[in-house]
Coordinates of C-alpha atoms and ligand atoms in Angstrom, one line a residue:
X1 CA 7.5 148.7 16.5
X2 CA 4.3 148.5 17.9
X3 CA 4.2 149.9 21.1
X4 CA 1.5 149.2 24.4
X5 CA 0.0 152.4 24.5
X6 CA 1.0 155.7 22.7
X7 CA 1.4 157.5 25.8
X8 CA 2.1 156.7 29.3
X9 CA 1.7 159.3 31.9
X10 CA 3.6 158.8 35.3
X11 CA 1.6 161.1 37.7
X12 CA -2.1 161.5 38.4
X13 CA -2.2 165.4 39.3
X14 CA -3.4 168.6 37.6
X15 CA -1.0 168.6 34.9
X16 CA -0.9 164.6 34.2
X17 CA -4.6 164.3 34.4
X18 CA -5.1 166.7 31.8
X19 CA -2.2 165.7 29.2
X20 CA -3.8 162.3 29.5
X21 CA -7.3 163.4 28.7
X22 CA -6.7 165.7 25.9
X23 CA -4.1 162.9 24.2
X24 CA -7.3 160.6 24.8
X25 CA -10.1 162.8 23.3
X26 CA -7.8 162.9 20.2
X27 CA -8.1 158.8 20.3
X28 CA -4.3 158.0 21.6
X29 CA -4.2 155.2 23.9
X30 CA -3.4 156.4 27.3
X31 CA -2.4 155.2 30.5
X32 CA -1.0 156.9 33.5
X33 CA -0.1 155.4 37.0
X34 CA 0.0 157.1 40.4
X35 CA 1.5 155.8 43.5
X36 CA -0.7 157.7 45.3
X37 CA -4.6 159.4 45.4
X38 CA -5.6 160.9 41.9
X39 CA -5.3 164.4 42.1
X40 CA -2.1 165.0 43.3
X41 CA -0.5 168.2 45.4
X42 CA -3.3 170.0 44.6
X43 CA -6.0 168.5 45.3
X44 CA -4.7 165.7 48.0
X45 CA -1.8 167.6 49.8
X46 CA -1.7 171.0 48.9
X47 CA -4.3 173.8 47.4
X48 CA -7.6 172.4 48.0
X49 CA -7.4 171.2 51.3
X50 CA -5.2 174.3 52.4
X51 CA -7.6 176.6 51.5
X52 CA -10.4 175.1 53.4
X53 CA -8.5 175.2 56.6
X54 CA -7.9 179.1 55.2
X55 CA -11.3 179.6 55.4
X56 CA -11.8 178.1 58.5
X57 CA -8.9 179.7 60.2
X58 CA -10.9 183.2 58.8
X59 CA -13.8 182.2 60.8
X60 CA -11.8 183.7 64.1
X61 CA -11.6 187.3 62.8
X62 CA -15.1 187.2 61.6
X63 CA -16.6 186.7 65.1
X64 CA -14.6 189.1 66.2
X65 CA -15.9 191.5 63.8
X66 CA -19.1 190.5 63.8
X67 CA -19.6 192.4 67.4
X68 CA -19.0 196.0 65.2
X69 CA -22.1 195.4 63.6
X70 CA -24.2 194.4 66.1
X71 CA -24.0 190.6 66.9
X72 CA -23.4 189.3 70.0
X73 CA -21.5 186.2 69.8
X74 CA -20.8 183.2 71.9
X75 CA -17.1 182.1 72.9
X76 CA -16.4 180.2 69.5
X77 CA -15.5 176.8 69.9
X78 CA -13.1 174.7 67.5
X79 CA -12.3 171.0 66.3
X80 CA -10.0 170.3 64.7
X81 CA -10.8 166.6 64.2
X82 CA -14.1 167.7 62.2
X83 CA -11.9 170.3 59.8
X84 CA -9.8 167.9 59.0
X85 CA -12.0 164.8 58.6
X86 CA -14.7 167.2 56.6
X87 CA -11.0 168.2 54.3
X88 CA -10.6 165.0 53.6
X89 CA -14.0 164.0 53.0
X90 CA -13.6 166.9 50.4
X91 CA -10.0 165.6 49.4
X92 CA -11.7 161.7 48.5
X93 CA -14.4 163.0 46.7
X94 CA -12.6 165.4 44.6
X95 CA -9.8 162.1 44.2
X96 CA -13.2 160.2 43.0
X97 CA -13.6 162.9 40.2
X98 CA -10.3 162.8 39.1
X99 CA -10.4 158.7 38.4
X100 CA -13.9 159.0 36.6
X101 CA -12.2 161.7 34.3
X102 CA -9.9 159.2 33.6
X103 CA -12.6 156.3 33.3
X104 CA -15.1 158.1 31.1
X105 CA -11.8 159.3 28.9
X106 CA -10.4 155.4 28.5
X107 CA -7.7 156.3 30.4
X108 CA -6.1 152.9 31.9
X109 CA -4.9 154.0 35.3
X110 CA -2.4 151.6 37.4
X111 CA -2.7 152.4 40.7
X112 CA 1.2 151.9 41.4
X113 CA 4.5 153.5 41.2
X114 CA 5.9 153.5 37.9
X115 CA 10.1 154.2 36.8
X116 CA 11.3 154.6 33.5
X117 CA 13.3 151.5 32.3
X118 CA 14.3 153.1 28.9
X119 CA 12.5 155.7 26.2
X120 CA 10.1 153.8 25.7
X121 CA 9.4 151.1 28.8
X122 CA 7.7 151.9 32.0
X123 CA 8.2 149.5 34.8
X124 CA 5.3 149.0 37.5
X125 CA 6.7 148.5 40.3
X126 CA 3.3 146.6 42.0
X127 CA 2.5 144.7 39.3
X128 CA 6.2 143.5 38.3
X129 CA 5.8 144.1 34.7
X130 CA 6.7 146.4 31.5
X131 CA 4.4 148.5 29.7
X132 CA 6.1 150.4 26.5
X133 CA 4.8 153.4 24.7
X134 CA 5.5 155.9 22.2
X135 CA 5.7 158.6 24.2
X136 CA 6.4 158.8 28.1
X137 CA 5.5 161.8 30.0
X138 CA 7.5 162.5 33.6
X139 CA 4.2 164.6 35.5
X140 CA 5.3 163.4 39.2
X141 CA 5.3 166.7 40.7
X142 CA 7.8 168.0 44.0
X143 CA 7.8 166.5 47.2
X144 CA 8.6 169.2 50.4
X145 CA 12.1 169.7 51.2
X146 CA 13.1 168.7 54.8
X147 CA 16.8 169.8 56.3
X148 CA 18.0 166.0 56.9
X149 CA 21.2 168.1 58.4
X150 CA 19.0 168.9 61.5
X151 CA 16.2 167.0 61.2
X152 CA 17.6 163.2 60.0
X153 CA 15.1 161.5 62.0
X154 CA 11.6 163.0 61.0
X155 CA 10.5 165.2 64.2
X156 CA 9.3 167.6 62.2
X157 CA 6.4 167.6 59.9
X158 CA 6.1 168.7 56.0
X159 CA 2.8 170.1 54.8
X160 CA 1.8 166.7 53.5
X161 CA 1.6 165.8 56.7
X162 CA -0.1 168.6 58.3
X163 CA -3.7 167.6 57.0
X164 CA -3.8 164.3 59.1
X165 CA -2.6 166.0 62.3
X166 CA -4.0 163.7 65.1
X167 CA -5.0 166.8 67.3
X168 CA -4.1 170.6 66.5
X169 CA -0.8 171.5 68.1
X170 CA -1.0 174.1 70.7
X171 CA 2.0 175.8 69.8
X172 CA 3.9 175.6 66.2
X173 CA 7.5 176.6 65.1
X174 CA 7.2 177.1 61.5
X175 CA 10.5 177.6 59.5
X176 CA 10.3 179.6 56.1
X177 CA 9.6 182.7 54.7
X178 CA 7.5 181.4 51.5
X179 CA 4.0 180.7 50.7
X180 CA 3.8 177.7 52.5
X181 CA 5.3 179.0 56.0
X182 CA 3.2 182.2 55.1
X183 CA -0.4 180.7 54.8
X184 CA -0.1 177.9 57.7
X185 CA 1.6 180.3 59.7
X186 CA -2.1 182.6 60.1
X187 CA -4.2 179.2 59.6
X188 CA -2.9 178.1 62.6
X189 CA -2.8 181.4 64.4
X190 CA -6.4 181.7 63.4
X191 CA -7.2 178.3 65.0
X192 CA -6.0 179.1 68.1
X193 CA -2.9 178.1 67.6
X194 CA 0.7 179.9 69.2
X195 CA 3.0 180.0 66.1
X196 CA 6.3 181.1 66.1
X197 CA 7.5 181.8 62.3
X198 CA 11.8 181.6 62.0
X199 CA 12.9 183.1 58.8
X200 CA 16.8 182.8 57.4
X201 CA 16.6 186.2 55.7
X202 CA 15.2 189.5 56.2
X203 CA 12.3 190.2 54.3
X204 CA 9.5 187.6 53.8
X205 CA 8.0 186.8 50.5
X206 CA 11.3 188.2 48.7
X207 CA 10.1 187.4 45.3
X208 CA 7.3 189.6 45.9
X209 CA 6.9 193.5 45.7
X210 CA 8.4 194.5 48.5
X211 CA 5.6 197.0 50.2
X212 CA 3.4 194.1 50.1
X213 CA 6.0 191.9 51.4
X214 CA 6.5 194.4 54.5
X215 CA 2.7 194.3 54.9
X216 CA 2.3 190.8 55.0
X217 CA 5.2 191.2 57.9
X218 CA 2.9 193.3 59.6
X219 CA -0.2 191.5 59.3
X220 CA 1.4 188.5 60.5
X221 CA 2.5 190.1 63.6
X222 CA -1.2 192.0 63.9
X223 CA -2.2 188.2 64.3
X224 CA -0.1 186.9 66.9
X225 CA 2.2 185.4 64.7
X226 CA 6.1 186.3 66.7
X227 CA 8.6 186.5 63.7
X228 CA 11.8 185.8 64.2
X229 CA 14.3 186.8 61.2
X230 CA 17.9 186.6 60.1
X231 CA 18.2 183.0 62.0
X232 CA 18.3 179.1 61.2
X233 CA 17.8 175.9 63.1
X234 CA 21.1 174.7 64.3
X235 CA 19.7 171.9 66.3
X236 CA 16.2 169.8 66.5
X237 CA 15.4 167.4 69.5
X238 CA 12.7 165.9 71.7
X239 CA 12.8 166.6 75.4
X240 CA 9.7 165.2 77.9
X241 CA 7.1 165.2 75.1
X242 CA 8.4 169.0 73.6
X243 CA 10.8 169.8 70.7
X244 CA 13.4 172.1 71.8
X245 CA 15.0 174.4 68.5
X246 CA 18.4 175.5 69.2
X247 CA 18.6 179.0 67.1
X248 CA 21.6 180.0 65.0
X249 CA 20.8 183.9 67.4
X250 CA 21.4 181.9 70.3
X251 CA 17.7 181.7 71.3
X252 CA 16.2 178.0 72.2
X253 CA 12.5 177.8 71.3
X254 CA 10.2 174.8 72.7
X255 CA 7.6 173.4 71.1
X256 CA 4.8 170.7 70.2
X257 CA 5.2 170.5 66.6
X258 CA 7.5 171.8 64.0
X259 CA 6.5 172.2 60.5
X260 CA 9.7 172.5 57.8
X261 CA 8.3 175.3 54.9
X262 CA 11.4 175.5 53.0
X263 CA 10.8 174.8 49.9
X264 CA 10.1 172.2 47.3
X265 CA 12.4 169.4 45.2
X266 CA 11.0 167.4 42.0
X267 CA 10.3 163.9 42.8
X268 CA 13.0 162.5 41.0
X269 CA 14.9 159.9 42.9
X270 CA 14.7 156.9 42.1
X271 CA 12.6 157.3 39.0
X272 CA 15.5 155.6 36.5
X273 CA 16.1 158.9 34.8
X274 CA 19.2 158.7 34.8
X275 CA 19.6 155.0 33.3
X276 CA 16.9 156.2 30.6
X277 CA 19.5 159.1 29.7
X278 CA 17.0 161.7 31.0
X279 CA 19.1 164.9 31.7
X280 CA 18.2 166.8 35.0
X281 CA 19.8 170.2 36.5
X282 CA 21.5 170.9 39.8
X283 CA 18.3 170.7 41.5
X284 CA 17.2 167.4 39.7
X285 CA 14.7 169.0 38.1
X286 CA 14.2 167.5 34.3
X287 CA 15.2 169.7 31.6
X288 CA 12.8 170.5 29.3
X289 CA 12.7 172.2 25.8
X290 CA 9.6 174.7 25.1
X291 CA 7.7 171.7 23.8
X292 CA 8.5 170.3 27.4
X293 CA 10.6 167.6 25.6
X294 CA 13.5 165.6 27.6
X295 CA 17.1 165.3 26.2
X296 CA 15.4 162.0 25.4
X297 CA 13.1 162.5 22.3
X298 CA 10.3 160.5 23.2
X299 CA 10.3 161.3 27.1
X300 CA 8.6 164.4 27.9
X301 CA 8.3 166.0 30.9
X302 CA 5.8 168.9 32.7
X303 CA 4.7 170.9 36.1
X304 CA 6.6 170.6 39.2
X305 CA 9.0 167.6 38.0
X306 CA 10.7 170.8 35.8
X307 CA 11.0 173.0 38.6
X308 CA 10.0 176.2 36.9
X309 CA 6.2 178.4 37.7
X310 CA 5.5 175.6 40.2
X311 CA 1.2 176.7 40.2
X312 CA -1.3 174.2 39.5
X313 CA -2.9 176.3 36.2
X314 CA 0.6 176.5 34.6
X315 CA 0.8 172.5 34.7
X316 CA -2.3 172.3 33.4
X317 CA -1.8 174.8 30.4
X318 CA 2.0 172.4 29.7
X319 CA -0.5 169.3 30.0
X320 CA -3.0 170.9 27.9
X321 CA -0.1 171.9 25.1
X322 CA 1.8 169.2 25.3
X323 CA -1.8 167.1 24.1
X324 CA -2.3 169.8 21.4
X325 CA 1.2 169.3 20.3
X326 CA 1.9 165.3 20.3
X327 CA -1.5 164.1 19.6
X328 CA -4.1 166.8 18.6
X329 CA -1.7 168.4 15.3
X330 CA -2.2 171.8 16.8
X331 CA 1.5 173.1 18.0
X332 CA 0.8 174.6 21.3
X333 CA 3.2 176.2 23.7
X334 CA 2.3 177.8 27.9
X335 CA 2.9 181.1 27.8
X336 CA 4.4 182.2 30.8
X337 CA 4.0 186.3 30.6
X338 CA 1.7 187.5 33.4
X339 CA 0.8 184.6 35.3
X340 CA -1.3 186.1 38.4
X341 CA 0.1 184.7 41.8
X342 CA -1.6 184.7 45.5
X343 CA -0.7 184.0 48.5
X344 CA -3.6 182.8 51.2
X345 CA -1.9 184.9 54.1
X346 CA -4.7 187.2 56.1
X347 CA -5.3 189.5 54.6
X348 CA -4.0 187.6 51.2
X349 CA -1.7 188.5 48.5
X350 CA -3.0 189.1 44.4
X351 CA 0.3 189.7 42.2
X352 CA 0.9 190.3 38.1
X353 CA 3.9 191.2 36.5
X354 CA 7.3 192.6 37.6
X355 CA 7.9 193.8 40.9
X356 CA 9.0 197.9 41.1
X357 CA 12.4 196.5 42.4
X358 CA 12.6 194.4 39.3
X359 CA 11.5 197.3 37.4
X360 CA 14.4 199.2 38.7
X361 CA 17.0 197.2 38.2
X362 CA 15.8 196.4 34.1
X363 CA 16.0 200.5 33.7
X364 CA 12.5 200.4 32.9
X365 CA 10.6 204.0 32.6
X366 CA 7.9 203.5 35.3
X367 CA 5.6 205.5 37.5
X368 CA 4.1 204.1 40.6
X369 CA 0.5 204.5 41.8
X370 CA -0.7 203.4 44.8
X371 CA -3.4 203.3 47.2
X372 CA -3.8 202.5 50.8
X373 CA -6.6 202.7 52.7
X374 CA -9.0 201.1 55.4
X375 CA -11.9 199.0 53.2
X376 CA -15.1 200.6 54.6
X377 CA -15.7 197.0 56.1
X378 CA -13.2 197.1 58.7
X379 CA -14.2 200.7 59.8
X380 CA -17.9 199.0 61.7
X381 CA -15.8 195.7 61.8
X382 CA -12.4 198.0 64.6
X383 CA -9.9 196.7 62.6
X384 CA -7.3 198.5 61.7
X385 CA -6.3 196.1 59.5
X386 CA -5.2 198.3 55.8
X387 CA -5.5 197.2 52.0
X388 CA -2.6 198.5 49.6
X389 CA -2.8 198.8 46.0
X390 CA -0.4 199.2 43.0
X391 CA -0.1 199.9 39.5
X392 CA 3.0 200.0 37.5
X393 CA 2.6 201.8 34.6
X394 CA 5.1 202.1 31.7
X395 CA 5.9 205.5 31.2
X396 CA 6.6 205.4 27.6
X397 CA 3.1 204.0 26.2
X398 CA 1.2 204.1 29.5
X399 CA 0.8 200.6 29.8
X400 CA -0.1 199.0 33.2
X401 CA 2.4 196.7 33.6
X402 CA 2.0 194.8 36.8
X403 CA -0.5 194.7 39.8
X404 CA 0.0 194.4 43.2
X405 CA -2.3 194.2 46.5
X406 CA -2.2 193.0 49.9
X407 CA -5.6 193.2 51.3
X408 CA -9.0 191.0 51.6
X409 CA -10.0 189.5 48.2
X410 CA -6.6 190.6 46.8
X411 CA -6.9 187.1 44.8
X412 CA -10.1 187.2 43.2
X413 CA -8.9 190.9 42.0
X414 CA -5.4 190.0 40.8
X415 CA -7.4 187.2 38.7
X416 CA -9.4 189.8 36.9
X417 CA -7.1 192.8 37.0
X418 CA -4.8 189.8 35.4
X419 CA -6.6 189.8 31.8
X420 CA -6.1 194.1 31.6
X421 CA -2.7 194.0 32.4
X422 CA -2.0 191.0 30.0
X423 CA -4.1 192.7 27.4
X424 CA -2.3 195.2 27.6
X425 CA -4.7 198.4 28.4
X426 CA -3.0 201.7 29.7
X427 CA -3.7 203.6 32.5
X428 CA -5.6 205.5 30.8
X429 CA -7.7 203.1 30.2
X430 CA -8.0 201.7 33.7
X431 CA -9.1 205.3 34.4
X432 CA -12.0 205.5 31.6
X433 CA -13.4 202.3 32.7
X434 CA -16.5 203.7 35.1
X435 CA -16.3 202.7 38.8
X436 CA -18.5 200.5 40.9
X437 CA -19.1 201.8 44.0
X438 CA -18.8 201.1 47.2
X439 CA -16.1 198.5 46.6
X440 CA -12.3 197.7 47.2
X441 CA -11.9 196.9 43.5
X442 CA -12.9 200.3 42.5
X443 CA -9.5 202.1 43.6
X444 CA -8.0 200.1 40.2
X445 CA -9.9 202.6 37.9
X446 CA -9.8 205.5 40.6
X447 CA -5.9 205.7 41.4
X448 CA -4.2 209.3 41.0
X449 CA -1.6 209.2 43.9
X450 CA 1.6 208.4 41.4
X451 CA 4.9 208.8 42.5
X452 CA 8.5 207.7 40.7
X453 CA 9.6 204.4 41.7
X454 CA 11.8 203.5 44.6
X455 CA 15.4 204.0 44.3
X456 CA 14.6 205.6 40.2
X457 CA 17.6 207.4 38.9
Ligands
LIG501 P1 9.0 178.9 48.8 O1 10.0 178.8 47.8 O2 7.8 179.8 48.6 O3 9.7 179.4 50.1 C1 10.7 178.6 50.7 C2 11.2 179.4 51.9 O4 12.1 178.6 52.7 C3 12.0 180.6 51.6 O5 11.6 181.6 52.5 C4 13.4 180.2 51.7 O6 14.3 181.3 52.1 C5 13.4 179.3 52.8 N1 14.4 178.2 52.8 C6 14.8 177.5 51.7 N2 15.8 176.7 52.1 C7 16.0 176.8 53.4 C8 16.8 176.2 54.3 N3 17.7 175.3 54.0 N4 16.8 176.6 55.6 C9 15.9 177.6 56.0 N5 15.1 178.2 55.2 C10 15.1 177.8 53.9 O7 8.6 177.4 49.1 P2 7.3 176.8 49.9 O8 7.8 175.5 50.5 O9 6.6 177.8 50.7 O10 6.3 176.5 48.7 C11 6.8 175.7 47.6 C12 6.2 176.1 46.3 O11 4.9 175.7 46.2 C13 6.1 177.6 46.1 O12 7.3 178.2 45.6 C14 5.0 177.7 45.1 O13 5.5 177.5 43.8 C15 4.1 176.6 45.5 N6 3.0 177.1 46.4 C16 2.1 178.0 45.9 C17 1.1 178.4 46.7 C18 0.1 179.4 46.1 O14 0.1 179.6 44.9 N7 -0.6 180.1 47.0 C19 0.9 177.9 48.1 C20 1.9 177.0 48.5 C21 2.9 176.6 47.7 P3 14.8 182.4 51.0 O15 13.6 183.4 50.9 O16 15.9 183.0 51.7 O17 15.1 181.7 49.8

């Protein structure tokens, strides 16, 4: 049967963009649609334009700073309508690059939402016609999750919305206790900004080590941020131009915007999976086999849509192999061992391998190291504000087995530290590689304070 195209890609983010690419270079013909701006969570509604307001909600401790050594600085004045019209400036451009990736590739791109009609037929839902193809791969990403229960009506936001803000709240209940409740709770603290953070359990950042978890805690409340744990929404509603949060603890809280961070769902509704026999799991994410294969053979699937390491670089790497693997000849698979992980709270979080908890509980023979410590910059600087380091190391062959920090640059660390501990290297070798002085980095090659893990028997 001669097919349209030999792929279609539905989804134009980081992991569809680059399946359709490397399937192109090989000479497949590909097209992909996308309802939406190329680019996708990452680049439109999530990453890029995060971390820009990250850096400019930084902006408020560095004046502050400043005055330890030796500035004398103005009262600092913000917009917000400049951030986040000079965000999306950013955001279009970057869209741009995306679509001439595709261009320069011969990548046909429909500007329109697609659904599956059956293994090999795409519908396009502007256009109001059929495409068919070989191969169909499901990169649509996760959409936020909102609690319809309280919320049915919309008062709250989601963070795709928080980026076109008409004017920056002046106060913000943010409920979650993840990455996304974690980073916008200190952006907008940092912009001025009252924000009250309501967390259903007890400890923030649960999948993380747990010291760094408690210091995030700490550093959130070292910014202004009140925490409020161990409690849900029971009610949302609008009273006089506020929002009023009824508290399952009894407590009301009034405010001018709320912002739901509770977690993400793969955008599957509505996407004729089901009719196409595409099997999905109780969370409707699409099963996949470890060549990101659907329980229908010529529908694959990748990134967020599957609902497992939902980071940008691991759809890329699934895009990337699934290429290698359908079009290129070269069977590729992601592998999924030691992926680094940040979070963009202030200071921010760097993280590889297994928590000490998790370490625990697996019976594995570890020793802890650890440093904590002021970075010299915050001694001229009055803050008081800490940086902890760990290694886990493997007692039985010395190997570093994980990494964990909570302090300033704590990404750009975990990134490097990320290729040792992958590699492999032991301790020992950590502790023969020279320092470089005066840095923060240099405690990773310098640390001697070990002690057995937490809760070891
Ligand atoms: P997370 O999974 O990180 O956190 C969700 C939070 O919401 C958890 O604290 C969870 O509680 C809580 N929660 C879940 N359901 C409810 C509910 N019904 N009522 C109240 N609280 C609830 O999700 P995010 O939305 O923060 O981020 C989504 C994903 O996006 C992340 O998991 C990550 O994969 C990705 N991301 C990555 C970033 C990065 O790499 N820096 C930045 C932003 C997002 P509990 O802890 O009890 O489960």
């Amino acid at each position: 049967m001669a097919f349209d195209y030999d792929l279609f890609v539905l989804g134009g983010g980081s992991g569809g963009v680059r399946a359709a690419r490397m399937s192109a270079q090989t000479g497949a013909r590909v097209a992909l649609a996308e309802q939406s701006k190329m680019g996708g969570t990452c680049v439109v509604r999530g990453c890029v334009p995060k971390k820009f307001m990250v850096y400019a909600s930084e902006f408020a401790d560095a004046f502050e700073h400043a005055k330890g050594f030796g500035w004398t600085v103005g009262a600092p004045d913000f917009s917000w309508d400049t951030l986040r019209d000079r965000v999306q400036a950013e955001v279009t451009r970057l869209s741009g690059i995306y679509q001439n990736i595709m261009d320069k590739n011969d990548v046909e791109v429909f500007h329109t939402r697609a659904i599956i009609k059956d293994p090999h037929t795409v519908h396009l839902v502007d256009e109001g016609r059929d495409i068919t193809a070989e191969r169909i791969l499901i990169a649509v990403g996760g959409t936020p999750f909102r609690d319809e229960a309280i919320d049915p009506s919309g008062i709250g936001i989601v963070s795709d919305d928080v980026f076109h803000l008409p004017e920056q709240p002046k106060r913000i209940v943010i409920a979650g206790g993840g990455y996304i409740a974690i980073e916008f709770a200190h952006i907008f603290a940092g912009l001025g900004t009252e924000v009250t953070l309501v967390y259903r359990g007890e400890r923030l950042l649960k999948a993380f080590d747990k010291e760094i978890s408690e210091r995030v805690e700490a550093n959130l409340k070292a910014h202004g941020v009140r925490y409020i744990s161990n409690t849900v929404f029971t009610s949302l509603t609008e009273e006089n131009g506020e929002k009023v949060i009824e508290l399952a603890n009894g407590d009301t809280l009034r405010t001018d915007e709320v912002f739901w961070a509770i977690g993400r769902l793969p955008l599957t509704d509505g996407l004729g999976l089901e009719d196409a026999g595409v099997k999905l799991d109780g969370n409707r994410a699409v099963i996949v086999d470890e060549d990101y294969r659907t329980s229908v053979p010529s529908i694959f699937a990748i990134g967020d849509v599957t609902n497992r390491v939902n980071l940008t670089p691991v759809a890329i790497r699934e895009g990337a192999a699934f290429a290698s693997t359908q079009f290129a000849g070269v069977p590729k698979r992601m592998d999924y061992h030691f992926i680094p992980k940040a979070v963009f709270s202030q200071p921010p979080v760097g993280s590889v391998g297994p928590t000490e908890a998790h370490c625990v509980a697996m019976d594995h023979d570890i020793d802890v190291y650890e440093a904590d410590f002021r970075p010299m910059k915050n001694v001229l600087a009055d803050s008081d504000e800490r940086m902890l380091m760990k290694l886990i190391v493997d007692r039985n062959n010395d190997r570093v087995v994980a990494c964990h920090m909570v302090g300033a640059d704590a990404p750009e660390m975990i990134q490097i530290a990320a290729i040792a501990v992958k590699a492999g290297l032991t301790k020992q070798q950590f502790d023969e590689t020279c320092a470089l002085h005066p840095t923060v980095a240099e405690e990773l090659v310098t640390m001697s304070n070990k002690r057995t893990p937490t809760g070891y028997k």
